[in-house]
Tab-separated table of C-alpha atoms in Angstrom:
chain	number	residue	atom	x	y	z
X	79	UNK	CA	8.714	-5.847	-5.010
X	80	UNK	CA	11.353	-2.968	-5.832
X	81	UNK	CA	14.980	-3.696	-6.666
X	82	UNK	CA	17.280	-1.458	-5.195
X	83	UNK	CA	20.839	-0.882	-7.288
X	84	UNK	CA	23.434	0.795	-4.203
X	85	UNK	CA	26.675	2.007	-5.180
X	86	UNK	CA	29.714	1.827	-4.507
X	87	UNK	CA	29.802	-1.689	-2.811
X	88	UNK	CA	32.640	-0.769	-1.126
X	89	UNK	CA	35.370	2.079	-1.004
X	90	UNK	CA	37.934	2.667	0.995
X	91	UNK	CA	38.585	6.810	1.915
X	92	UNK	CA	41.358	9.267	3.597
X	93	UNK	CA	40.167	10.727	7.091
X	94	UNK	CA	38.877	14.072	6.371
X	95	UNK	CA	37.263	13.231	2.828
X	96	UNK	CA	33.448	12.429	1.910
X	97	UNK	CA	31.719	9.779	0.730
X	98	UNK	CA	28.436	10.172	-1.232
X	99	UNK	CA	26.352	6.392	-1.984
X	100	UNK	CA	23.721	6.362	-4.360
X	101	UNK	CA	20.582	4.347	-4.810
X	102	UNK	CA	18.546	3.772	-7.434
X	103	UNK	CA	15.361	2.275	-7.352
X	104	UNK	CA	13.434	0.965	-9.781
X	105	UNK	CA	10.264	2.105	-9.214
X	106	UNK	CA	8.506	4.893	-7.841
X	107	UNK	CA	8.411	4.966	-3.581
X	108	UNK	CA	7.862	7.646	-1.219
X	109	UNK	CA	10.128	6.455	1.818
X	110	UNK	CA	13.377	5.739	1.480
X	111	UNK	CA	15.680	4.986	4.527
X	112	UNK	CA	19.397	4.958	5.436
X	113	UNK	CA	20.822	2.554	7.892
X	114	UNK	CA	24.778	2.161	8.893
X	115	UNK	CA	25.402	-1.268	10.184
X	116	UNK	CA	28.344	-2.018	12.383
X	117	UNK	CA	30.279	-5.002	12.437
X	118	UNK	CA	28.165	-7.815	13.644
X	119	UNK	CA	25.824	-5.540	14.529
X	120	UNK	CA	22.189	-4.478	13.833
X	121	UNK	CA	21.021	-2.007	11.504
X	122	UNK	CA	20.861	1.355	12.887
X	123	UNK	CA	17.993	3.801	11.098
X	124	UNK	CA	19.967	7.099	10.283
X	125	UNK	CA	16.952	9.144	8.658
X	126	UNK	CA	13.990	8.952	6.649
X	127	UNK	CA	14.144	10.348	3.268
X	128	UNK	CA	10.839	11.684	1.413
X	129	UNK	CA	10.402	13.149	-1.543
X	130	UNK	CA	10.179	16.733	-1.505
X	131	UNK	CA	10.610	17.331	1.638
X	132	UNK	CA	13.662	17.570	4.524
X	133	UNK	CA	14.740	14.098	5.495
X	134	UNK	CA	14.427	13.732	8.998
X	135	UNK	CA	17.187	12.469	10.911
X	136	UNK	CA	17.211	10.172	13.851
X	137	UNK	CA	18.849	10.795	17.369
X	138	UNK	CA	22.870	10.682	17.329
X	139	UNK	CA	22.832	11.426	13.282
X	140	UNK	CA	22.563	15.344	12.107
X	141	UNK	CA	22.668	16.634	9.090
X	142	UNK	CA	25.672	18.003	8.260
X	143	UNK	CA	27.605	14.318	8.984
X	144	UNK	CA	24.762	12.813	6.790
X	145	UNK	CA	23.641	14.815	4.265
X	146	UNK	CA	21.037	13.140	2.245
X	147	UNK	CA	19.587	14.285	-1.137
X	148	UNK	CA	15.979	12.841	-2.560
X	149	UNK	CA	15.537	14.332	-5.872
X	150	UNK	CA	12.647	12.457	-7.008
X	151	UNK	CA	10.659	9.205	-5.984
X	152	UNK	CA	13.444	6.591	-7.661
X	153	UNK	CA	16.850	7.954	-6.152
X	154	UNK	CA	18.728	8.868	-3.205
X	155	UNK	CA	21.921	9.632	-1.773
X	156	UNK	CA	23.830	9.661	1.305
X	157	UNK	CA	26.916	11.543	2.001
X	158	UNK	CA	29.047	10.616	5.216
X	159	UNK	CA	31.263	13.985	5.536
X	160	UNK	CA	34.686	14.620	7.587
X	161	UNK	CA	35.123	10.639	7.697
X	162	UNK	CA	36.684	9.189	10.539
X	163	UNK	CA	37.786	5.684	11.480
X	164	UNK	CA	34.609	5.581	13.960
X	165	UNK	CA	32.782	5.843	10.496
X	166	UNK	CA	33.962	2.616	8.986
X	167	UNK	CA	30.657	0.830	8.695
X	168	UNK	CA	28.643	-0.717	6.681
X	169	UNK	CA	25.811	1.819	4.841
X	170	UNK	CA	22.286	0.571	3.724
X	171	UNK	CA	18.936	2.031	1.895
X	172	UNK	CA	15.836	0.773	2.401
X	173	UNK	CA	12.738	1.839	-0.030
X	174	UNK	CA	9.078	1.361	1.214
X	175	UNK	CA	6.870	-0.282	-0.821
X	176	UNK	CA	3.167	0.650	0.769
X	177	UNK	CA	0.874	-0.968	-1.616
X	178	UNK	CA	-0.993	-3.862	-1.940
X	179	UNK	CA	2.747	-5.913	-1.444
X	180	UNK	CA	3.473	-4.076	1.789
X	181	UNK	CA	7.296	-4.303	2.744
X	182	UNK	CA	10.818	-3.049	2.655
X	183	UNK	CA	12.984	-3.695	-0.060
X	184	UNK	CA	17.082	-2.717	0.735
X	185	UNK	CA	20.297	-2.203	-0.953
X	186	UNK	CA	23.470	-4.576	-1.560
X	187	UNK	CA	25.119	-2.260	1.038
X	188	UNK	CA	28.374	-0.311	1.064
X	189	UNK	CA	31.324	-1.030	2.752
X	190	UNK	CA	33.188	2.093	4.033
X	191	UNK	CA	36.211	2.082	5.438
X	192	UNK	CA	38.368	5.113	6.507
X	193	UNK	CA	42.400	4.775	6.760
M	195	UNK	CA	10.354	-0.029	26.772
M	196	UNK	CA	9.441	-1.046	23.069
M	197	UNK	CA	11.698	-4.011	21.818
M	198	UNK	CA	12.542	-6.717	19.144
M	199	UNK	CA	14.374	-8.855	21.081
M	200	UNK	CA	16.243	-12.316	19.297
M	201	UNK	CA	17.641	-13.917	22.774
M	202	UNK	CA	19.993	-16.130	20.580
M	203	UNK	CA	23.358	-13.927	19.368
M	204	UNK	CA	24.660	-17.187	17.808
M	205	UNK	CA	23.183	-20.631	16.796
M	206	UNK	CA	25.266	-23.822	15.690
M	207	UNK	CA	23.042	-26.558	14.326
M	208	UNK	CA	23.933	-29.899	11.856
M	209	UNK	CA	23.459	-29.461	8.619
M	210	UNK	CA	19.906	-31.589	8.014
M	211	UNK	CA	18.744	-30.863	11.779
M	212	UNK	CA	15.638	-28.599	12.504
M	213	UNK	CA	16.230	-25.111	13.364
M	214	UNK	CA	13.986	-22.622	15.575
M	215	UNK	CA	15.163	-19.175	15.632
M	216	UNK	CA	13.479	-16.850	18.127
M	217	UNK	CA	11.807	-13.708	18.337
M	218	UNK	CA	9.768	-11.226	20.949
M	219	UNK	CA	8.301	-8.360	20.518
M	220	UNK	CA	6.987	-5.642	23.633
M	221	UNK	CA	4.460	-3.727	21.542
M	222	UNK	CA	0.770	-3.092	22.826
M	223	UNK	CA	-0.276	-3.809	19.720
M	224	UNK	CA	0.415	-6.203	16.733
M	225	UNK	CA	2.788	-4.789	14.745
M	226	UNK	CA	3.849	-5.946	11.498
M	227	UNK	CA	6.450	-8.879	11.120
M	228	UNK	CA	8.870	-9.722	9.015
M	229	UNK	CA	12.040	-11.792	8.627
M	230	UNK	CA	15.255	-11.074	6.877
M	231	UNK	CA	18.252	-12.674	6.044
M	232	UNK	CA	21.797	-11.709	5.275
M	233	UNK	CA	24.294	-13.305	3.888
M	234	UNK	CA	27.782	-12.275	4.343
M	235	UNK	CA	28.486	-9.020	2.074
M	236	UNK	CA	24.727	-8.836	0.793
M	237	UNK	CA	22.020	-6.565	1.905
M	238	UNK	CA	19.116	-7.956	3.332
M	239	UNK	CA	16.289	-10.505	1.504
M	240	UNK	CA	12.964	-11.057	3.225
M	241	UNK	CA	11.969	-14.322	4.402
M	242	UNK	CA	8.299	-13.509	5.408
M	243	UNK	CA	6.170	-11.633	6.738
M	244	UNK	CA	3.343	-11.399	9.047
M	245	UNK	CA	0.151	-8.889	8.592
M	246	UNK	CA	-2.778	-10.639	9.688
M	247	UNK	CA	-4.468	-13.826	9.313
M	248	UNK	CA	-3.312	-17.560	9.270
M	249	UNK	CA	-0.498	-17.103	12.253
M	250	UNK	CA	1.476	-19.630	10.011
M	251	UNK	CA	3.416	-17.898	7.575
M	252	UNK	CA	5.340	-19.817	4.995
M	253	UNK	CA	7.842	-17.752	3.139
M	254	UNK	CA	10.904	-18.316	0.505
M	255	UNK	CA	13.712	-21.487	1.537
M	256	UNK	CA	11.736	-23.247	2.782
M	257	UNK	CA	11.279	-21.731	6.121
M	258	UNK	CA	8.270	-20.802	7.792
M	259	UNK	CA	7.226	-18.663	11.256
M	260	UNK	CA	4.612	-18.771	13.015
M	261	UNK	CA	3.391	-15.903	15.238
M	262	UNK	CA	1.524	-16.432	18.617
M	263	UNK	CA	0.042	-13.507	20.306
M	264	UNK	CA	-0.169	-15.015	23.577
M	265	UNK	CA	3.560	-15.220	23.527
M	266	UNK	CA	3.814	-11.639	21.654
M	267	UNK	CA	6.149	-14.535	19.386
M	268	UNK	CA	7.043	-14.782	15.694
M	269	UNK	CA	9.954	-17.760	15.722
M	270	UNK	CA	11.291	-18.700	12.382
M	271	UNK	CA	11.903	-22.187	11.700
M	272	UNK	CA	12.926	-24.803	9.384
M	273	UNK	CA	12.719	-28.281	9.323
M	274	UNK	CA	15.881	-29.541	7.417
M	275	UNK	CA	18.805	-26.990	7.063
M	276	UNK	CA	21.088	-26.838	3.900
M	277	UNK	CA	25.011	-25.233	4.191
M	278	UNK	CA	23.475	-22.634	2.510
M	279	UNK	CA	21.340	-21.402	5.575
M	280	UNK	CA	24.377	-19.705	7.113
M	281	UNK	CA	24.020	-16.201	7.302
M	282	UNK	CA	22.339	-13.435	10.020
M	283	UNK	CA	18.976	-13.586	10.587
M	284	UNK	CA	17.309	-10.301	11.650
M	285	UNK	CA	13.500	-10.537	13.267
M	286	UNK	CA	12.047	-6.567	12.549
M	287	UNK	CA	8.812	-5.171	13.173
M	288	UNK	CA	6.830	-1.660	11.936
M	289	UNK	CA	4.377	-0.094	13.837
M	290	UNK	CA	1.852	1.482	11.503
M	291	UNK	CA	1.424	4.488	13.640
M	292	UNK	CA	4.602	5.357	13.897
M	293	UNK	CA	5.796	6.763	10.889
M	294	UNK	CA	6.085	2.760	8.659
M	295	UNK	CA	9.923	2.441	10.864
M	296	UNK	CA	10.773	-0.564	10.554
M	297	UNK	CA	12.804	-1.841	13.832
M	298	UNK	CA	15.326	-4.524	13.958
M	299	UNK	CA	16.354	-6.763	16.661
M	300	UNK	CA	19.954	-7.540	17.308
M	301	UNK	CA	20.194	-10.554	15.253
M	302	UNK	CA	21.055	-14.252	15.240
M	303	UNK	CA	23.975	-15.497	13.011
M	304	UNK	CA	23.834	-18.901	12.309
M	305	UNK	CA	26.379	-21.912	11.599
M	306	UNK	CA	25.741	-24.917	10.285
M	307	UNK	CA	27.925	-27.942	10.901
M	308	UNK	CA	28.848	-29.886	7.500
């Protein structure tokens, strides 16, 4: 299955500022997915991100808070913009793998928080 | 309304004793299955998975799940648990006709007593 390399792990970032997380993967997919996870909560899908295309964002998330970037079929970002406290979170991607080996593979995660 | 539903938030079991972890799904049909695990810090690792087929799924730790359709069920279990078991434990399913979303439930965080 595909291996996922996420970065930052963590960061820690002023109120006001932006964070952008990156994730590589290392093989070609055509869905990727961001998630935030809350503490000691479940994962929360944010949007779906396709190649070539708009990534389309789930209920509660818009685009100009999350603005995600798919530049090919091996790498994604997401950028949380104007952070807030509220926005301290944990951040995952996901990549599908739709082949023969059917599944979801997902990043270490990122651990934002916002002082 | 469509669910994953894990009943148990937390579960406290001996290290060595047999663990069931539960999991429901509300779908009209069979969905795909899976189980994840996270540790503390980490993303998530799958456990198993479910398609189709043998409802006994064996996957990586030595845990297994087996999925009942009677029950619209897919409990993980174990029969010996290590220290190592602690972490969350996430039951998630996909619909195939709805875009490959993958949808969690809540979660069951376990702890194992030494």
């Amino acid at each position: 299955s595909a291996v996922i390399s996420q970065k930052p792990s963590r960061d820690i970032c002023q109120r006001g500022t932006s964070l952008t997380i990156q994730c590589q993967v290392d093989s070609q997919v055509t869905m990727m997915f961001w998630y935030r996870q809350q503490p000691g909560q479940s994962l929360t899908l944010i949007a779906t991100a396709n190649q070539g295309s708009e990534a389309t964002y789930e209920s509660g998330f818009v685009i100009d808070k999350f603005p995600i970037s798919r530049p090919n079929l091996t790498f994604s970002t997401l950028t949380v913009s104007n952070l807030s406290p509220e926005d301290s979170s944990i951040y995952l991607c996901s990549a599908l793998d739709g082949g023969a080996n059917y599944g979801y593979t997902f990043g270490s995660g990122t651990r934002l928080t916002v002082v | 309304a469509q669910s994953v539903t894990q009943p148990d938030i937390h579960i406290t079991v001996s290290e060595g004793a047999s663990l069931e972890l539960r999991c429901n799904y509300s779908y009209g049909a069979t969905p795909y299955l899976f189980w994840y695990v996270q540790s503390p810090g980490q993303g998530l690792q799958l456990l198993l998975k479910y398609f189709s087929g043998d409802t006994l799924v064996q996957g990586i730790k030595g845990f297994e799940a087996e999925f009942k359709r009677s029950q619209s069920s897919f409990n993980l279990r174990k029969p010996s648990v290590h220290w190592s078991d602690a972490a969350e434990y996430f039951c998630a399913v996909v619909l195939m006709n709805r875009d490959d979303k993958i949808i969690f439930g809540k979660g069951t965080r376990l702890h194992i007593l030494p």
